[in-house]
PDB file of C-alpha atoms and ligand atoms in Angstrom:
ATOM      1  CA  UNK W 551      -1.945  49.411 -56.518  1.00 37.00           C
ATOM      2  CA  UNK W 552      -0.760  51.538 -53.569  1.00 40.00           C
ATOM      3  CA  UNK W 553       2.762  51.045 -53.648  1.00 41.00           C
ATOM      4  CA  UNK W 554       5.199  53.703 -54.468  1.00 43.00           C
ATOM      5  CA  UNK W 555       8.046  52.355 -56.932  1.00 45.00           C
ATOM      6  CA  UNK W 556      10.785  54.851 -57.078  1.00 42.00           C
ATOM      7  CA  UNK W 557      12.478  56.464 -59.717  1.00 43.00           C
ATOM      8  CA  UNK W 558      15.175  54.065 -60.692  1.00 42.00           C
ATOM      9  CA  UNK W 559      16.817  56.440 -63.030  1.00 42.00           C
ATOM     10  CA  UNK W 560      17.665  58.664 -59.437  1.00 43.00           C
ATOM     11  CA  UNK W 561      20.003  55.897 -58.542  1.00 41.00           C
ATOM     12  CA  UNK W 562      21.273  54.156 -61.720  1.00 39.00           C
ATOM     13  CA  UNK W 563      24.403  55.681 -63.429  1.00 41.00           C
ATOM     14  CA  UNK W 564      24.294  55.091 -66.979  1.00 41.00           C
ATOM     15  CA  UNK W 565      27.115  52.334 -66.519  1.00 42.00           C
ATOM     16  CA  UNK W 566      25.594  50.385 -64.368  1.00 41.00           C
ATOM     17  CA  UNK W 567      22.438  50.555 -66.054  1.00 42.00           C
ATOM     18  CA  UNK W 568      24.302  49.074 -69.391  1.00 42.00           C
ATOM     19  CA  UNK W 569      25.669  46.332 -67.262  1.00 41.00           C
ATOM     20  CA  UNK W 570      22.569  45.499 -65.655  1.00 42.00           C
ATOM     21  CA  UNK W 571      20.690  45.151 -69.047  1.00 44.00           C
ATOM     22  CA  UNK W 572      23.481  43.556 -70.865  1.00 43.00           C
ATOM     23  CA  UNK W 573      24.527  41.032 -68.867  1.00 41.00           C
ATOM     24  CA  UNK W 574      21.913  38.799 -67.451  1.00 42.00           C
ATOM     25  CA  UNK W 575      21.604  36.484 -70.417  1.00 42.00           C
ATOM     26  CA  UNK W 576      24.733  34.985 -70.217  1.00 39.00           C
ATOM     27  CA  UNK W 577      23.069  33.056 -67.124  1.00 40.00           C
ATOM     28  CA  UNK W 578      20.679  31.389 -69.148  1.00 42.00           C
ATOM     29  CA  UNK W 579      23.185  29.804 -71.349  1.00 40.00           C
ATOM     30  CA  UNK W 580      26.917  29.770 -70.010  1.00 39.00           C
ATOM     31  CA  UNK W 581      26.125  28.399 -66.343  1.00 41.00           C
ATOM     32  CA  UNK W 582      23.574  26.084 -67.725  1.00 44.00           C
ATOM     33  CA  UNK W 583      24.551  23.285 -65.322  1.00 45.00           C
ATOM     34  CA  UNK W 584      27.476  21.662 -63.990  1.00 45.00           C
ATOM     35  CA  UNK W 585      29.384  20.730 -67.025  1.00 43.00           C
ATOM     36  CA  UNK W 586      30.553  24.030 -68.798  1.00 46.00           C
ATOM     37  CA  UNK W 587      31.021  23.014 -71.917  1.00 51.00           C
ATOM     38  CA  UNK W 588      27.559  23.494 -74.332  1.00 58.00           C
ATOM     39  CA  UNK W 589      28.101  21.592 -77.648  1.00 73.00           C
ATOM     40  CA  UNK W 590      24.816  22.676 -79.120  1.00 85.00           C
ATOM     41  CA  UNK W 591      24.089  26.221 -79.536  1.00 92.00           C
ATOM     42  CA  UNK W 592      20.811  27.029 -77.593  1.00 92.00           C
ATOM     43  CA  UNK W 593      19.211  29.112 -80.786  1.00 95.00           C
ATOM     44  CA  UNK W 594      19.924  26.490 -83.143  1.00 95.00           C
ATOM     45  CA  UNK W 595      18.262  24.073 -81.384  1.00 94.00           C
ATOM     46  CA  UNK W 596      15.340  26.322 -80.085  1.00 95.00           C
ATOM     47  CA  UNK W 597      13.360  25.940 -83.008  1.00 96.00           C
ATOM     48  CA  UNK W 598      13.748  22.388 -83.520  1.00 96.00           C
ATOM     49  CA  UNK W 599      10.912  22.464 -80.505  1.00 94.00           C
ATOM     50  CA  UNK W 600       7.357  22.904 -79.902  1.00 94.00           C
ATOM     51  CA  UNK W 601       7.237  26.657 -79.466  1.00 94.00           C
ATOM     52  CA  UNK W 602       6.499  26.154 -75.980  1.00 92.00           C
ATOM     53  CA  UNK W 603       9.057  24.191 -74.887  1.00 90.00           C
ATOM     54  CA  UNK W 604      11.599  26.586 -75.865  1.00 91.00           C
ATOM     55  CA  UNK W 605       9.815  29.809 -75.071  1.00 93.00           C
ATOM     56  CA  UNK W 606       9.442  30.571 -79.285  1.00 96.00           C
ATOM     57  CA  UNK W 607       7.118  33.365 -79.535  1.00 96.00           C
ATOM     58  CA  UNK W 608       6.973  33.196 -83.099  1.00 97.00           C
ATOM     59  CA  UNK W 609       8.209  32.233 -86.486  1.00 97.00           C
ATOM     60  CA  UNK W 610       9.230  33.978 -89.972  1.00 97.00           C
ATOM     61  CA  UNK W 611      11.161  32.689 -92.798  1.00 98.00           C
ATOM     62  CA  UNK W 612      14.503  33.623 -92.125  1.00 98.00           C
ATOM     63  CA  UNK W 613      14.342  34.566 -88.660  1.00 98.00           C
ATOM     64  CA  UNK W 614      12.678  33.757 -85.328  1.00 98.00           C
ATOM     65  CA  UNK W 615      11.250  35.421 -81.578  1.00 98.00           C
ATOM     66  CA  UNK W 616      11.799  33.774 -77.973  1.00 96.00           C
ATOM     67  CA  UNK W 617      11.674  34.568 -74.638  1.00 93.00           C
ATOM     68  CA  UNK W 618      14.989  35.104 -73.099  1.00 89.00           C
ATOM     69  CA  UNK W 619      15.037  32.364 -70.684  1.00 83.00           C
ATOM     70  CA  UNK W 620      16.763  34.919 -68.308  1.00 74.00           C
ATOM     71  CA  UNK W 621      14.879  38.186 -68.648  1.00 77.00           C
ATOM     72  CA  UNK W 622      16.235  41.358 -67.771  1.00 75.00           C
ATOM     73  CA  UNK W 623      12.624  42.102 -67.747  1.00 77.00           C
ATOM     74  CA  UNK W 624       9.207  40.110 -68.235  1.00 81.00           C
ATOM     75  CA  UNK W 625       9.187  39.909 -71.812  1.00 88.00           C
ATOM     76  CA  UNK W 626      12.435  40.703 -72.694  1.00 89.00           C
ATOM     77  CA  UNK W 627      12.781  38.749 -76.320  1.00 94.00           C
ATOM     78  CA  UNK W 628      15.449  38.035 -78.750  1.00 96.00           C
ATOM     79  CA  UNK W 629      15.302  38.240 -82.785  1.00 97.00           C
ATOM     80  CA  UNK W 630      17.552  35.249 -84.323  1.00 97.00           C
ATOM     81  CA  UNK W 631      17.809  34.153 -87.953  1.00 98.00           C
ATOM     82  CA  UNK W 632      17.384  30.274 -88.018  1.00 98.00           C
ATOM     83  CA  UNK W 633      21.268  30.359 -89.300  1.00 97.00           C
ATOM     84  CA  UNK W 634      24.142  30.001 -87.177  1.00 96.00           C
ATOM     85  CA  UNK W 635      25.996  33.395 -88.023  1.00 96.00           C
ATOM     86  CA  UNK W 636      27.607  35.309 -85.368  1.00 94.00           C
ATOM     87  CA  UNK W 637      27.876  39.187 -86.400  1.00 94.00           C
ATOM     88  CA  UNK W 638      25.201  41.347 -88.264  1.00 96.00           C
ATOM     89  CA  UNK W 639      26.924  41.972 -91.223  1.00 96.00           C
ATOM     90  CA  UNK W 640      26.735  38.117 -91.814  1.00 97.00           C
ATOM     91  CA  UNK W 641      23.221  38.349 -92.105  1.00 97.00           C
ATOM     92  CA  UNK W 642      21.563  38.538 -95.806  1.00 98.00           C
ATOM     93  CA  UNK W 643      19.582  41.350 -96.896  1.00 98.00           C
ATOM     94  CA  UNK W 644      16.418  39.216 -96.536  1.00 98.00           C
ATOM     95  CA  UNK W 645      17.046  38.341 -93.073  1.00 98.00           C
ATOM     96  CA  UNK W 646      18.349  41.937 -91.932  1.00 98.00           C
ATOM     97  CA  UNK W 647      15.036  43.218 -93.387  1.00 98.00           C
ATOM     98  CA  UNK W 648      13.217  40.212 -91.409  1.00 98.00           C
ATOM     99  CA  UNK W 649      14.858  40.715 -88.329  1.00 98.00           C
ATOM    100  CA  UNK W 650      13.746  43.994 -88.306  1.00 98.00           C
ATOM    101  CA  UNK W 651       9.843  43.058 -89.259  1.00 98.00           C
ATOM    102  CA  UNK W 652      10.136  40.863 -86.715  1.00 98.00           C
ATOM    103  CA  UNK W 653      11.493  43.441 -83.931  1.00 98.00           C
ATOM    104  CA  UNK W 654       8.928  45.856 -85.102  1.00 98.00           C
ATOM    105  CA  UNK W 655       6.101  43.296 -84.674  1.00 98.00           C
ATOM    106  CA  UNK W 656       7.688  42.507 -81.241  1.00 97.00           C
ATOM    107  CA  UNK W 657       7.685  46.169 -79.818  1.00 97.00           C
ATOM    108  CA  UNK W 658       4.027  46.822 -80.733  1.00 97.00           C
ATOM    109  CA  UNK W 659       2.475  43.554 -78.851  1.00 96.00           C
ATOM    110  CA  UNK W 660       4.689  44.112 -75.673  1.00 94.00           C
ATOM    111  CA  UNK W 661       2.982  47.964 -75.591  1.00 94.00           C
ATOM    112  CA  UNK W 662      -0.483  46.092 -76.484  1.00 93.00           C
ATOM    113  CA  UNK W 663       0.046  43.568 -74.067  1.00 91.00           C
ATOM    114  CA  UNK W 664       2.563  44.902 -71.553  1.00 86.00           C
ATOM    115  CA  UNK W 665       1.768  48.644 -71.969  1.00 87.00           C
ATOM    116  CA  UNK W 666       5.804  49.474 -71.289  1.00 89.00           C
ATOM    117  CA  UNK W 667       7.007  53.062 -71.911  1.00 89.00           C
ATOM    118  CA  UNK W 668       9.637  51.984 -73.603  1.00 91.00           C
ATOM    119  CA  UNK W 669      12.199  49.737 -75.249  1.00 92.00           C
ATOM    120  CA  UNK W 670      16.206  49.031 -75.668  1.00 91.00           C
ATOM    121  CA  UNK W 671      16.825  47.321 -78.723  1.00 93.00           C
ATOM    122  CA  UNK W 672      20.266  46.077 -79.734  1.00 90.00           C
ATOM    123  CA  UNK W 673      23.175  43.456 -80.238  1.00 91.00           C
ATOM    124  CA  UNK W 674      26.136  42.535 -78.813  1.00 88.00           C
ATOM    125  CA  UNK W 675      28.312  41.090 -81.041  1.00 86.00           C
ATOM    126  CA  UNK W 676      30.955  39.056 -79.723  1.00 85.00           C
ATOM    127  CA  UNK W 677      31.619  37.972 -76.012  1.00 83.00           C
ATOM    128  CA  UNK W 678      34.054  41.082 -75.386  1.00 83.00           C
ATOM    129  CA  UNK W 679      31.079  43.239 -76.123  1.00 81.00           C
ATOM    130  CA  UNK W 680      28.906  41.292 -73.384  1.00 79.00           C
ATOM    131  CA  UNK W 681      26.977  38.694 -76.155  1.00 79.00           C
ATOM    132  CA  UNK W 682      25.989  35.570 -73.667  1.00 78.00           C
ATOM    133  CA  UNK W 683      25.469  33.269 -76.936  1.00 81.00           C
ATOM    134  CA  UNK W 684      28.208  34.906 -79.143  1.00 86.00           C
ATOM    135  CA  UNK W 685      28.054  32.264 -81.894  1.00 92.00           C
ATOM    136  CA  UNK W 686      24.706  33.001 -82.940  1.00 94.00           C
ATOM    137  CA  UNK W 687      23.686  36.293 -83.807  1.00 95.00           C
ATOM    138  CA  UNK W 688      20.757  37.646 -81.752  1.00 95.00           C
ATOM    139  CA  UNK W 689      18.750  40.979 -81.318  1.00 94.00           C
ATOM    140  CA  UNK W 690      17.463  41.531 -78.148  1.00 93.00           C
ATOM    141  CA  UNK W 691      14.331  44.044 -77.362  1.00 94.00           C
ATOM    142  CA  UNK W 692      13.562  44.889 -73.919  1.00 89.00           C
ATOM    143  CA  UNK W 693      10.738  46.591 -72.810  1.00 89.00           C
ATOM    144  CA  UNK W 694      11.179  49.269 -69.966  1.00 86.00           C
ATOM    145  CA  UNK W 695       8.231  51.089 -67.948  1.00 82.00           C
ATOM    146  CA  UNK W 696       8.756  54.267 -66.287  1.00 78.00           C
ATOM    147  CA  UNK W 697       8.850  52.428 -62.870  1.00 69.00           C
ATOM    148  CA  UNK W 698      10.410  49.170 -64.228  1.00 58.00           C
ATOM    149  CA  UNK W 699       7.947  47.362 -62.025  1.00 51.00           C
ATOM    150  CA  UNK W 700       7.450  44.002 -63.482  1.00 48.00           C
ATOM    151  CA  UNK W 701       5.379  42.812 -66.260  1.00 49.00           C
ATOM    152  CA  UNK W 702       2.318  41.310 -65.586  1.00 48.00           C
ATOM    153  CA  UNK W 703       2.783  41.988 -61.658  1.00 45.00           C
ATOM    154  CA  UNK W 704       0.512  39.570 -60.333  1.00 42.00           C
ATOM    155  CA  UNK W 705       1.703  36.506 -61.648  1.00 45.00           C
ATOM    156  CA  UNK W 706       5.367  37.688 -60.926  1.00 48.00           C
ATOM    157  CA  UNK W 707       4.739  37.747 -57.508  1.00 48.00           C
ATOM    158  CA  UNK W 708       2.635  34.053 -57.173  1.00 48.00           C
ATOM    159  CA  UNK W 709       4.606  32.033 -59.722  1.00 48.00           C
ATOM    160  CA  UNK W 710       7.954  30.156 -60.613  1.00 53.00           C
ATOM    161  CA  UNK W 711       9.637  32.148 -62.806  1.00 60.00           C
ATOM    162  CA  UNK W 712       9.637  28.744 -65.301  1.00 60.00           C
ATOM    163  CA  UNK W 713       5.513  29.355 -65.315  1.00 63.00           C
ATOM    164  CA  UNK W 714       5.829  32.872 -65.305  1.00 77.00           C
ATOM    165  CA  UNK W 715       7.922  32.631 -68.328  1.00 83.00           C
ATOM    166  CA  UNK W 716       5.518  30.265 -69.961  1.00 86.00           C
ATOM    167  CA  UNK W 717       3.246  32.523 -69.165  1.00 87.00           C
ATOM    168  CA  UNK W 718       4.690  35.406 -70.835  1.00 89.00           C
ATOM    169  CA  UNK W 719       5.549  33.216 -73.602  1.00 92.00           C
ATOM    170  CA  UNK W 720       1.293  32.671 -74.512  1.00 93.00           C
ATOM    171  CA  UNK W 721       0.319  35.873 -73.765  1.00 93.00           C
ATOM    172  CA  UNK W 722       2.565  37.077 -76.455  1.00 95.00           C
ATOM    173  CA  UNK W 723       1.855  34.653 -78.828  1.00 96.00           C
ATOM    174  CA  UNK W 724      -1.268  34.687 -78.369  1.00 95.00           C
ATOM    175  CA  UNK W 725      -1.110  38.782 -79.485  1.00 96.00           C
ATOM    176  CA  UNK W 726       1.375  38.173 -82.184  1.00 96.00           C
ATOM    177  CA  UNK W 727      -0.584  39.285 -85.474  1.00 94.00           C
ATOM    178  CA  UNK W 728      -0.862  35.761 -87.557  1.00 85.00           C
ATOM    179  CA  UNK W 729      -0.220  37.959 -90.681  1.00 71.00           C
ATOM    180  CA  UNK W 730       2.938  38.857 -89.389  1.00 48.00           C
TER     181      UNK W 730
HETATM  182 ZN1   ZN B1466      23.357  28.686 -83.634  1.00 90.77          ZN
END
């Protein structure tokens, strides 16, 4: 590839930075159509799928992996526990310790599969701290390259982003250790 990406980090501000990666999942899930309201909460009902159909990656015991169906970047996941709690300290010592397995897991096949630089990892808990889905607890883990050019670059520039997301979504399956 010839083309020079710049530095982003010469033009983002921490700040805006924060709201950029922060922020676009509430997209996927508040302006979901043209009635507002949302009885069902999306990652209650996400596993009640085929994993495809709702972009699962992969499932544990206590707690599950999808696709964020608005990425800040190609592979951008979220960590939920299959129960509807809304703030970490809800969470049970058995699915604190699997959420973290499961994050673990999750950073080591995006750098297998990705080969990002790095990661953010967190939670926002509760909407006035920027959580899209503030009902249901969620960990998000985003993986960041030194150029933040986009994952899997050819396909990002040919596809939908629905197939480039189901893309995504088998590629990392497909790496996810079956021990795990
Ligand atoms: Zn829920």
């Amino acid at each position: 590839m010839s083309e020079v990406w710049e530095d982003v980090g010469e033009f983002a501000g921490v700040p805006d930075e924060f709201q950029r990666l922060w922020t676009p999942h509430r997209m996927a899930y508040i302006q979901a159509g043209p009635e507002p309201l949302r009885e069902e909460c999306p990652f209650c009902e996400a596993p009640k799928y085929p994993d495809a159909e709702r972009l699962v990656v992969a499932r544990g015991k206590t707690a599950y992996v999808l696709l964020n169906l608005f990425p800040y970047n190609s592979g951008h996941m979220l960590v939920c526990p299959y129960r509807h709690i809304a703030t970490y300290d809800q969470a049970t010592p058995e699915e604190v310790a699997e959420i973290g397995a499961l994050t673990q897991i999750g950073m080591r096949v995006l750098r297998e599969v990705s080969r990002c630089d790095g990661f953010n990892l967190g939670m926002n808990q509760g909407a006035v701290a920027g959580a899209g889905v503030d009902a249901h607890l969620h960990q998000h883990i985003v993986p960041r390259w030194k150029s933040d050019a986009n994952f899997f670059p050819i396909i990002a520039k040919t596809k939908a982003l629905p197939q480039l997301l189901g893309e995504v979504r088998e590629a990392v399956a497909a790496a996810w250790p079956t021990d795990g």
